[in-house]
Each structure stands twice: as C-alpha cells, then as structure tokens.
Amino acid sequence: MQRRMLTKEDEAASGGDELEVRREDQDKINRFSRLHQRETLIEEELKTKHKDKEDLEEVSNELELADEDDLVPYKLGDSFVHLRLPEVQERLSSATDKIELDVTALEDKLGDIREEMQQLKVSLYARFGRSINLET
C-alpha cells in the first residue's frame, strides 16, 4: 500500500466535513481495534495448529514403515515413554483429530470476528467516509 500526502484540495475537502466523534463512534472504533487484535492472534494460532497437524501426519507416515512389535518413543509431557506401535498410532490419530476440531473452532471464531469487523467498517465508513482508515 502506497502512502501519499494529501493535496490541498483533498485536505480542504476532508477538513470542511469534519465530524464530531460521538461516544458511540469511539466505542465502535475501539471494538474494531480489539477485534483486529483478536483476529491477528487467532490467525497466528491457526498457523501453529496447521504446523502441528502437518508434523503429526509426517510422524504417522514415518511410523507406517516400522514393525508392529517395535517399541516407539512417545512424548508425554516432558518425558518420553516407549509404547507399542499400534498404541502410538492410535494416540497420534486422536491428537490429529483433536487438532482438526480445534482448527474448525478457530476458523468459525475467525469468521464471526471478520463478519463483525465488516459490519463495523460499513457503519464507520458511512459516518466518517474518507476521514477514517480501517483497512487492516
């Protein structure tokens, strides 16, 4: 996005229509800001969840090459426990399913946030026009 200085005409046009910011307008601006921050955090969390899911799928693929009777180190908390291959595969499968549920919940939450942000944008742009910038 390229930033530029306002021309004299643009400055005069926007300065003459200066509106008073009402309490409800400020509340909407503050709400938009909080939603934007939450959106950013959820997007970061989604990236992390997708990476975790990718890693689990990669480990599952690697374990397909192992023998059924092998003991496989499995991380529980801060330590590793040796478990039989079928049990490890079951645990990896349930962990992947849990991550998928988390991702779905986060995506739903993100959709709700973006929808509310869009409604606030419409309201604030209708009131302030070019005097306010809500592009993220």
GROMACS .gro file of N, CA and C in nm:
model
  408
    1MET      N    1   0.084  -0.117   0.000
    1MET     CA    2   0.000   0.000   0.000
    1MET      C    3   0.088   0.123   0.000
    2GLN      N    4   0.063   0.211  -0.092
    2GLN     CA    5   0.145   0.330  -0.104
    2GLN      C    6   0.080   0.445  -0.029
    3ARG      N    7   0.158   0.513   0.050
    3ARG     CA    8   0.109   0.628   0.125
    3ARG      C    9   0.152   0.755   0.050
    4ARG      N   10   0.064   0.853   0.054
    4ARG     CA   11   0.097   0.980  -0.010
    4ARG      C   12   0.040   1.093   0.073
    5MET      N   13   0.091   1.211   0.051
    5MET     CA   14   0.040   1.328   0.121
    5MET      C   15  -0.085   1.376   0.050
    6LEU      N   16  -0.176   1.433   0.127
    6LEU     CA   17  -0.298   1.488   0.067
    6LEU      C   18  -0.266   1.615  -0.010
    7THR      N   19  -0.332   1.630  -0.121
    7THR     CA   20  -0.319   1.756  -0.194
    7THR      C   21  -0.399   1.861  -0.120
    8LYS      N   22  -0.381   1.986  -0.154
    8LYS     CA   23  -0.452   2.096  -0.089
    8LYS      C   24  -0.604   2.078  -0.105
    9GLU      N   25  -0.645   2.032  -0.224
    9GLU     CA   26  -0.788   2.014  -0.249
    9GLU      C   27  -0.845   1.902  -0.161
   10ASP      N   28  -0.770   1.790  -0.151
   10ASP     CA   29  -0.816   1.678  -0.069
   10ASP      C   30  -0.823   1.720   0.078
   11GLU      N   31  -0.723   1.795   0.120
   11GLU     CA   32  -0.719   1.839   0.258
   11GLU      C   33  -0.836   1.933   0.288
   12ALA      N   34  -0.863   2.025   0.196
   12ALA     CA   35  -0.974   2.118   0.214
   12ALA      C   36  -1.107   2.043   0.212
   13ALA      N   37  -1.119   1.946   0.123
   13ALA     CA   38  -1.244   1.870   0.112
   13ALA      C   39  -1.269   1.787   0.238
   14SER      N   40  -1.165   1.727   0.291
   14SER     CA   41  -1.186   1.643   0.410
   14SER      C   42  -1.195   1.727   0.537
   15GLY      N   43  -1.128   1.840   0.541
   15GLY     CA   44  -1.128   1.924   0.660
   15GLY      C   45  -1.259   1.998   0.680
   16GLY      N   46  -1.327   2.031   0.572
   16GLY     CA   47  -1.452   2.104   0.583
   16GLY      C   48  -1.565   2.018   0.636
   17ASP      N   49  -1.557   1.888   0.617
   17ASP     CA   50  -1.665   1.797   0.657
   17ASP      C   51  -1.635   1.730   0.790
   18GLU      N   52  -1.545   1.787   0.867
   18GLU     CA   53  -1.501   1.721   0.990
   18GLU      C   54  -1.619   1.702   1.084
   19LEU      N   55  -1.638   1.576   1.123
   19LEU     CA   56  -1.749   1.540   1.211
   19LEU      C   57  -1.699   1.522   1.353
   20GLU      N   58  -1.788   1.548   1.443
   20GLU     CA   59  -1.755   1.525   1.583
   20GLU      C   60  -1.764   1.375   1.610
   21VAL      N   61  -1.666   1.322   1.681
   21VAL     CA   62  -1.666   1.180   1.716
   21VAL      C   63  -1.750   1.163   1.841
   22ARG      N   64  -1.862   1.095   1.825
   22ARG     CA   65  -1.952   1.071   1.937
   22ARG      C   66  -1.900   0.953   2.019
   23ARG      N   67  -1.955   0.938   2.136
   23ARG     CA   68  -1.916   0.828   2.225
   23ARG      C   69  -1.941   0.693   2.157
   24GLU      N   70  -2.055   0.677   2.092
   24GLU     CA   71  -2.087   0.550   2.026
   24GLU      C   72  -1.991   0.523   1.910
   25ASP      N   73  -1.947   0.630   1.842
   25ASP     CA   74  -1.848   0.612   1.735
   25ASP      C   75  -1.716   0.563   1.792
   26GLN      N   76  -1.674   0.624   1.902
   26GLN     CA   77  -1.548   0.583   1.965
   26GLN      C   78  -1.557   0.440   2.014
   27ASP      N   79  -1.673   0.401   2.067
   27ASP     CA   80  -1.693   0.263   2.111
   27ASP      C   81  -1.679   0.166   1.994
   28LYS      N   82  -1.734   0.204   1.879
   28LYS     CA   83  -1.723   0.119   1.759
   28LYS      C   84  -1.578   0.109   1.713
   29ILE      N   85  -1.507   0.220   1.716
   29ILE     CA   86  -1.366   0.220   1.676
   29ILE      C   87  -1.285   0.132   1.770
   30ASN      N   88  -1.310   0.145   1.900
   30ASN     CA   89  -1.240   0.062   1.998
   30ASN      C   90  -1.272  -0.086   1.979
   31ARG      N   91  -1.399  -0.116   1.952
   31ARG     CA   92  -1.441  -0.255   1.930
   31ARG      C   93  -1.371  -0.311   1.806
   32PHE      N   94  -1.364  -0.231   1.699
   32PHE     CA   95  -1.295  -0.273   1.578
   32PHE      C   96  -1.148  -0.304   1.608
   33SER      N   97  -1.085  -0.219   1.686
   33SER     CA   98  -0.943  -0.239   1.720
   33SER      C   99  -0.923  -0.369   1.798
   34ARG      N  100  -1.009  -0.394   1.896
   34ARG     CA  101  -0.997  -0.517   1.975
   34ARG      C  102  -1.020  -0.640   1.887
   35LEU      N  103  -1.118  -0.632   1.797
   35LEU     CA  104  -1.146  -0.744   1.707
   35LEU      C  105  -1.027  -0.769   1.614
   36HIS      N  106  -0.966  -0.662   1.568
   36HIS     CA  107  -0.850  -0.676   1.479
   36HIS      C  108  -0.735  -0.746   1.552
   37GLN      N  109  -0.713  -0.708   1.677
   37GLN     CA  110  -0.607  -0.773   1.756
   37GLN      C  111  -0.639  -0.920   1.776
   38ARG      N  112  -0.764  -0.951   1.808
   38ARG     CA  113  -0.805  -1.089   1.827
   38ARG      C  114  -0.791  -1.169   1.697
   39GLU      N  115  -0.826  -1.106   1.585
   39GLU     CA  116  -0.812  -1.170   1.454
   39GLU      C  117  -0.667  -1.209   1.428
   40THR      N  118  -0.576  -1.119   1.458
   40THR     CA  119  -0.433  -1.145   1.438
   40THR      C  120  -0.386  -1.262   1.525
   41LEU      N  121  -0.429  -1.265   1.650
   41LEU     CA  122  -0.390  -1.374   1.741
   41LEU      C  123  -0.445  -1.508   1.694
   42ILE      N  124  -0.568  -1.509   1.649
   42ILE     CA  125  -0.629  -1.634   1.603
   42ILE      C  126  -0.561  -1.682   1.475
   43GLU      N  127  -0.526  -1.591   1.386
   43GLU     CA  128  -0.455  -1.630   1.264
   43GLU      C  129  -0.321  -1.695   1.299
   44GLU      N  130  -0.249  -1.638   1.396
   44GLU     CA  131  -0.122  -1.697   1.439
   44GLU      C  132  -0.143  -1.835   1.500
   45GLU      N  133  -0.247  -1.847   1.582
   45GLU     CA  134  -0.278  -1.975   1.644
   45GLU      C  135  -0.315  -2.080   1.538
   46LEU      N  136  -0.388  -2.037   1.436
   46LEU     CA  137  -0.423  -2.129   1.327
   46LEU      C  138  -0.299  -2.179   1.253
   47LYS      N  139  -0.204  -2.089   1.229
   47LYS     CA  140  -0.079  -2.129   1.164
   47LYS      C  141  -0.008  -2.235   1.248
   48THR      N  142  -0.004  -2.213   1.378
   48THR     CA  143   0.060  -2.309   1.469
   48THR      C  144  -0.010  -2.444   1.465
   49LYS      N  145  -0.143  -2.441   1.468
   49LYS     CA  146  -0.221  -2.567   1.465
   49LYS      C  147  -0.199  -2.641   1.333
   50HIS      N  148  -0.196  -2.569   1.222
   50HIS     CA  149  -0.171  -2.634   1.093
   50HIS      C  150  -0.032  -2.698   1.090
   51LYS      N  151   0.066  -2.629   1.147
   51LYS     CA  152   0.202  -2.684   1.152
   51LYS      C  153   0.205  -2.809   1.239
   52ASP      N  154   0.139  -2.805   1.354
   52ASP     CA  155   0.133  -2.921   1.443
   52ASP      C  156   0.068  -3.040   1.373
   53LYS      N  157  -0.040  -3.013   1.301
   53LYS     CA  158  -0.110  -3.120   1.229
   53LYS      C  159  -0.019  -3.181   1.121
   54GLU      N  160   0.050  -3.094   1.050
   54GLU     CA  161   0.144  -3.140   0.948
   54GLU      C  162   0.252  -3.230   1.010
   55ASP      N  163   0.305  -3.187   1.124
   55ASP     CA  164   0.408  -3.265   1.192
   55ASP      C  165   0.356  -3.401   1.235
   56LEU      N  166   0.234  -3.405   1.289
   56LEU     CA  167   0.176  -3.532   1.331
   56LEU      C  168   0.152  -3.626   1.213
   57GLU      N  169   0.108  -3.570   1.102
   57GLU     CA  170   0.087  -3.652   0.983
   57GLU      C  171   0.219  -3.707   0.930
   58GLU      N  172   0.324  -3.625   0.937
   58GLU     CA  173   0.456  -3.669   0.893
   58GLU      C  174   0.506  -3.784   0.981
   59VAL      N  175   0.488  -3.771   1.112
   59VAL     CA  176   0.530  -3.877   1.205
   59VAL      C  177   0.449  -4.004   1.178
   60SER      N  178   0.320  -3.989   1.155
   60SER     CA  179   0.235  -4.106   1.126
   60SER      C  180   0.283  -4.178   1.001
   61ASN      N  181   0.320  -4.101   0.900
   61ASN     CA  182   0.370  -4.162   0.776
   61ASN      C  183   0.501  -4.236   0.800
   62GLU      N  184   0.587  -4.178   0.882
   62GLU     CA  185   0.714  -4.243   0.913
   62GLU      C  186   0.692  -4.373   0.991
   63LEU      N  187   0.594  -4.373   1.079
   63LEU     CA  188   0.567  -4.492   1.161
   63LEU      C  189   0.507  -4.607   1.081
   64GLU      N  190   0.452  -4.579   0.965
   64GLU     CA  191   0.399  -4.686   0.881
   64GLU      C  192   0.509  -4.781   0.835
   65LEU      N  193   0.632  -4.733   0.836
   65LEU     CA  194   0.745  -4.816   0.794
   65LEU      C  195   0.799  -4.903   0.906
   66ALA      N  196   0.756  -4.877   1.029
   66ALA     CA  197   0.809  -4.951   1.144
   66ALA      C  198   0.737  -5.086   1.158
   67ASP      N  199   0.801  -5.179   1.232
   67ASP     CA  200   0.742  -5.310   1.259
   67ASP      C  201   0.637  -5.298   1.369
   68GLU      N  202   0.539  -5.387   1.365
   68GLU     CA  203   0.430  -5.387   1.464
   68GLU      C  204   0.480  -5.409   1.606
   69ASP      N  205   0.587  -5.486   1.622
   69ASP     CA  206   0.635  -5.522   1.755
   69ASP      C  207   0.734  -5.422   1.812
   70ASP      N  208   0.772  -5.322   1.733
   70ASP     CA  209   0.870  -5.223   1.780
   70ASP      C  210   0.812  -5.137   1.891
   71LEU      N  211   0.903  -5.101   1.984
   71LEU     CA  212   0.868  -5.002   2.085
   71LEU      C  213   0.909  -4.865   2.030
   72VAL      N  214   0.816  -4.773   2.037
   72VAL     CA  215   0.839  -4.641   1.978
   72VAL      C  216   0.839  -4.539   2.091
   73PRO      N  217   0.939  -4.449   2.095
   73PRO     CA  218   0.936  -4.343   2.197
   73PRO      C  219   0.823  -4.245   2.168
   74TYR      N  220   0.740  -4.221   2.268
   74TYR     CA  221   0.626  -4.129   2.254
   74TYR      C  222   0.637  -4.024   2.364
   75LYS      N  223   0.624  -3.899   2.326
   75LYS     CA  224   0.641  -3.790   2.422
   75LYS      C  225   0.512  -3.767   2.500
   76LEU      N  226   0.524  -3.777   2.630
   76LEU     CA  227   0.415  -3.744   2.723
   76LEU      C  228   0.465  -3.636   2.816
   77GLY      N  229   0.414  -3.517   2.800
   77GLY     CA  230   0.462  -3.405   2.882
   77GLY      C  231   0.604  -3.371   2.845
   78ASP      N  232   0.694  -3.381   2.943
   78ASP     CA  233   0.835  -3.350   2.920
   78ASP      C  234   0.922  -3.474   2.904
   79SER      N  235   0.861  -3.591   2.910
   79SER     CA  236   0.941  -3.713   2.902
   79SER      C  237   0.891  -3.804   2.790
   80PHE      N  238   0.975  -3.901   2.754
   80PHE     CA  239   0.941  -3.997   2.651
   80PHE      C  240   0.914  -4.132   2.715
   81VAL      N  241   0.810  -4.199   2.663
   81VAL     CA  242   0.772  -4.331   2.711
   81VAL      C  243   0.775  -4.424   2.590
   82HIS      N  244   0.827  -4.545   2.608
   82HIS     CA  245   0.829  -4.642   2.499
   82HIS      C  246   0.696  -4.717   2.497
   83LEU      N  247   0.627  -4.706   2.384
   83LEU     CA  248   0.497  -4.772   2.367
   83LEU      C  249   0.500  -4.858   2.240
   84ARG      N  250   0.411  -4.953   2.233
   84ARG     CA  251   0.399  -5.036   2.113
   84ARG      C  252   0.343  -4.951   1.998
   85LEU      N  253   0.381  -4.989   1.878
   85LEU     CA  254   0.345  -4.913   1.759
   85LEU      C  255   0.195  -4.888   1.745
   86PRO      N  256   0.107  -4.989   1.760
   86PRO     CA  257  -0.037  -4.961   1.743
   86PRO      C  258  -0.091  -4.856   1.841
   87GLU      N  259  -0.041  -4.858   1.963
   87GLU     CA  260  -0.086  -4.760   2.061
   87GLU      C  261  -0.040  -4.619   2.024
   88VAL      N  262   0.082  -4.608   1.975
   88VAL     CA  263   0.135  -4.478   1.933
   88VAL      C  264   0.053  -4.426   1.815
   89GLN      N  265   0.024  -4.514   1.720
   89GLN     CA  266  -0.055  -4.471   1.604
   89GLN      C  267  -0.195  -4.425   1.646
   90GLU      N  268  -0.253  -4.493   1.742
   90GLU     CA  269  -0.385  -4.455   1.792
   90GLU      C  270  -0.378  -4.318   1.860
   91ARG      N  271  -0.275  -4.298   1.940
   91ARG     CA  272  -0.260  -4.168   2.008
   91ARG      C  273  -0.236  -4.055   1.907
   92LEU      N  274  -0.156  -4.082   1.805
   92LEU     CA  275  -0.132  -3.980   1.702
   92LEU      C  276  -0.261  -3.948   1.627
   93SER      N  277  -0.339  -4.050   1.600
   93SER     CA  278  -0.466  -4.030   1.531
   93SER      C  279  -0.561  -3.944   1.615
   94SER      N  280  -0.571  -3.972   1.743
   94SER     CA  281  -0.660  -3.893   1.828
   94SER      C  282  -0.607  -3.750   1.844
   95ALA      N  283  -0.476  -3.733   1.849
   95ALA     CA  284  -0.418  -3.598   1.857
   95ALA      C  285  -0.448  -3.519   1.729
   96THR      N  286  -0.439  -3.586   1.615
   96THR     CA  287  -0.470  -3.521   1.487
   96THR      C  288  -0.617  -3.481   1.482
   97ASP      N  289  -0.705  -3.571   1.529
   97ASP     CA  290  -0.848  -3.539   1.531
   97ASP      C  291  -0.877  -3.420   1.621
   98LYS      N  292  -0.810  -3.415   1.735
   98LYS     CA  293  -0.831  -3.302   1.828
   98LYS      C  294  -0.785  -3.171   1.764
   99ILE      N  295  -0.673  -3.175   1.695
   99ILE     CA  296  -0.623  -3.054   1.629
   99ILE      C  297  -0.721  -3.010   1.520
  100GLU      N  298  -0.778  -3.106   1.447
  100GLU     CA  299  -0.875  -3.071   1.343
  100GLU      C  300  -0.998  -3.003   1.403
  101LEU      N  301  -1.043  -3.053   1.518
  101LEU     CA  302  -1.157  -2.989   1.586
  101LEU      C  303  -1.121  -2.848   1.631
  102ASP      N  304  -1.000  -2.832   1.684
  102ASP     CA  305  -0.954  -2.700   1.728
  102ASP      C  306  -0.947  -2.603   1.609
  103VAL      N  307  -0.896  -2.652   1.497
  103VAL     CA  308  -0.884  -2.568   1.378
  103VAL      C  309  -1.023  -2.525   1.330
  104THR      N  310  -1.117  -2.616   1.330
  104THR     CA  311  -1.253  -2.583   1.288
  104THR      C  312  -1.314  -2.478   1.380
  105ALA      N  313  -1.296  -2.494   1.510
  105ALA     CA  314  -1.349  -2.397   1.606
  105ALA      C  315  -1.284  -2.260   1.586
  106LEU      N  316  -1.153  -2.258   1.565
  106LEU     CA  317  -1.083  -2.131   1.544
  106LEU      C  318  -1.128  -2.064   1.414
  107GLU      N  319  -1.148  -2.144   1.309
  107GLU     CA  320  -1.192  -2.086   1.182
  107GLU      C  321  -1.333  -2.028   1.194
  108ASP      N  322  -1.419  -2.095   1.270
  108ASP     CA  323  -1.554  -2.042   1.294
  108ASP      C  324  -1.547  -1.910   1.370
  109LYS      N  325  -1.463  -1.908   1.473
  109LYS     CA  326  -1.447  -1.786   1.553
  109LYS      C  327  -1.391  -1.673   1.467
  110LEU      N  328  -1.294  -1.705   1.381
  110LEU     CA  329  -1.234  -1.606   1.292
  110LEU      C  330  -1.338  -1.551   1.195
  111GLY      N  331  -1.424  -1.638   1.144
  111GLY     CA  332  -1.531  -1.594   1.053
  111GLY      C  333  -1.626  -1.498   1.122
  112ASP      N  334  -1.663  -1.529   1.247
  112ASP     CA  335  -1.751  -1.440   1.323
  112ASP      C  336  -1.687  -1.304   1.346
  113ILE      N  337  -1.559  -1.306   1.380
  113ILE     CA  338  -1.486  -1.181   1.404
  113ILE      C  339  -1.481  -1.097   1.278
  114ARG      N  340  -1.450  -1.160   1.166
  114ARG     CA  341  -1.440  -1.085   1.039
  114ARG      C  342  -1.576  -1.029   0.998
  115GLU      N  343  -1.681  -1.104   1.025
  115GLU     CA  344  -1.816  -1.056   0.992
  115GLU      C  345  -1.850  -0.932   1.075
  116GLU      N  346  -1.821  -0.937   1.204
  116GLU     CA  347  -1.848  -0.822   1.290
  116GLU      C  348  -1.761  -0.702   1.250
  117MET      N  349  -1.635  -0.728   1.214
  117MET     CA  350  -1.547  -0.620   1.170
  117MET      C  351  -1.603  -0.554   1.043
  118GLN      N  352  -1.655  -0.635   0.953
  118GLN     CA  353  -1.712  -0.582   0.829
  118GLN      C  354  -1.832  -0.494   0.858
  119GLN      N  355  -1.917  -0.535   0.953
  119GLN     CA  356  -2.033  -0.453   0.991
  119GLN      C  357  -1.989  -0.321   1.052
  120LEU      N  358  -1.885  -0.327   1.135
  120LEU     CA  359  -1.833  -0.203   1.195
  120LEU      C  360  -1.772  -0.111   1.089
  121LYS      N  361  -1.703  -0.170   0.991
  121LYS     CA  362  -1.645  -0.091   0.882
  121LYS      C  363  -1.755  -0.016   0.807
  122VAL      N  364  -1.861  -0.089   0.773
  122VAL     CA  365  -1.971  -0.027   0.698
  122VAL      C  366  -2.028   0.090   0.777
  123SER      N  367  -2.053   0.069   0.905
  123SER     CA  368  -2.110   0.173   0.990
  123SER      C  369  -2.017   0.294   1.002
  124LEU      N  370  -1.889   0.267   1.027
  124LEU     CA  371  -1.795   0.377   1.048
  124LEU      C  372  -1.763   0.452   0.918
  125TYR      N  373  -1.750   0.379   0.807
  125TYR     CA  374  -1.726   0.447   0.680
  125TYR      C  375  -1.848   0.528   0.638
  126ALA      N  376  -1.968   0.480   0.671
  126ALA     CA  377  -2.089   0.557   0.640
  126ALA      C  378  -2.089   0.689   0.717
  127ARG      N  379  -2.039   0.686   0.837
  127ARG     CA  380  -2.039   0.808   0.920
  127ARG      C  381  -1.922   0.900   0.885
  128PHE      N  382  -1.802   0.843   0.868
  128PHE     CA  383  -1.682   0.927   0.853
  128PHE      C  384  -1.625   0.934   0.712
  129GLY      N  385  -1.666   0.845   0.625
  129GLY     CA  386  -1.616   0.847   0.487
  129GLY      C  387  -1.465   0.829   0.480
  130ARG      N  388  -1.400   0.918   0.407
  130ARG     CA  389  -1.255   0.907   0.387
  130ARG      C  390  -1.175   0.956   0.507
  131SER      N  391  -1.241   1.010   0.609
  131SER     CA  392  -1.171   1.064   0.725
  131SER      C  393  -1.115   0.954   0.816
  132ILE      N  394  -1.157   0.831   0.794
  132ILE     CA  395  -1.114   0.722   0.881
  132ILE      C  396  -1.058   0.609   0.794
  133ASN      N  397  -0.955   0.545   0.844
  133ASN     CA  398  -0.894   0.434   0.772
  133ASN      C  399  -0.901   0.309   0.859
  134LEU      N  400  -0.980   0.211   0.815
  134LEU     CA  401  -0.996   0.088   0.890
  134LEU      C  402  -0.939  -0.032   0.814
  135GLU      N  403  -0.860  -0.006   0.713
  135GLU     CA  404  -0.802  -0.117   0.635
  135GLU      C  405  -0.693  -0.182   0.716
  136THR      N  406  -0.699  -0.314   0.721
  136THR     CA  407  -0.603  -0.389   0.802
  136THR      C  408  -0.505  -0.462   0.715
   0.00000   0.00000   0.00000
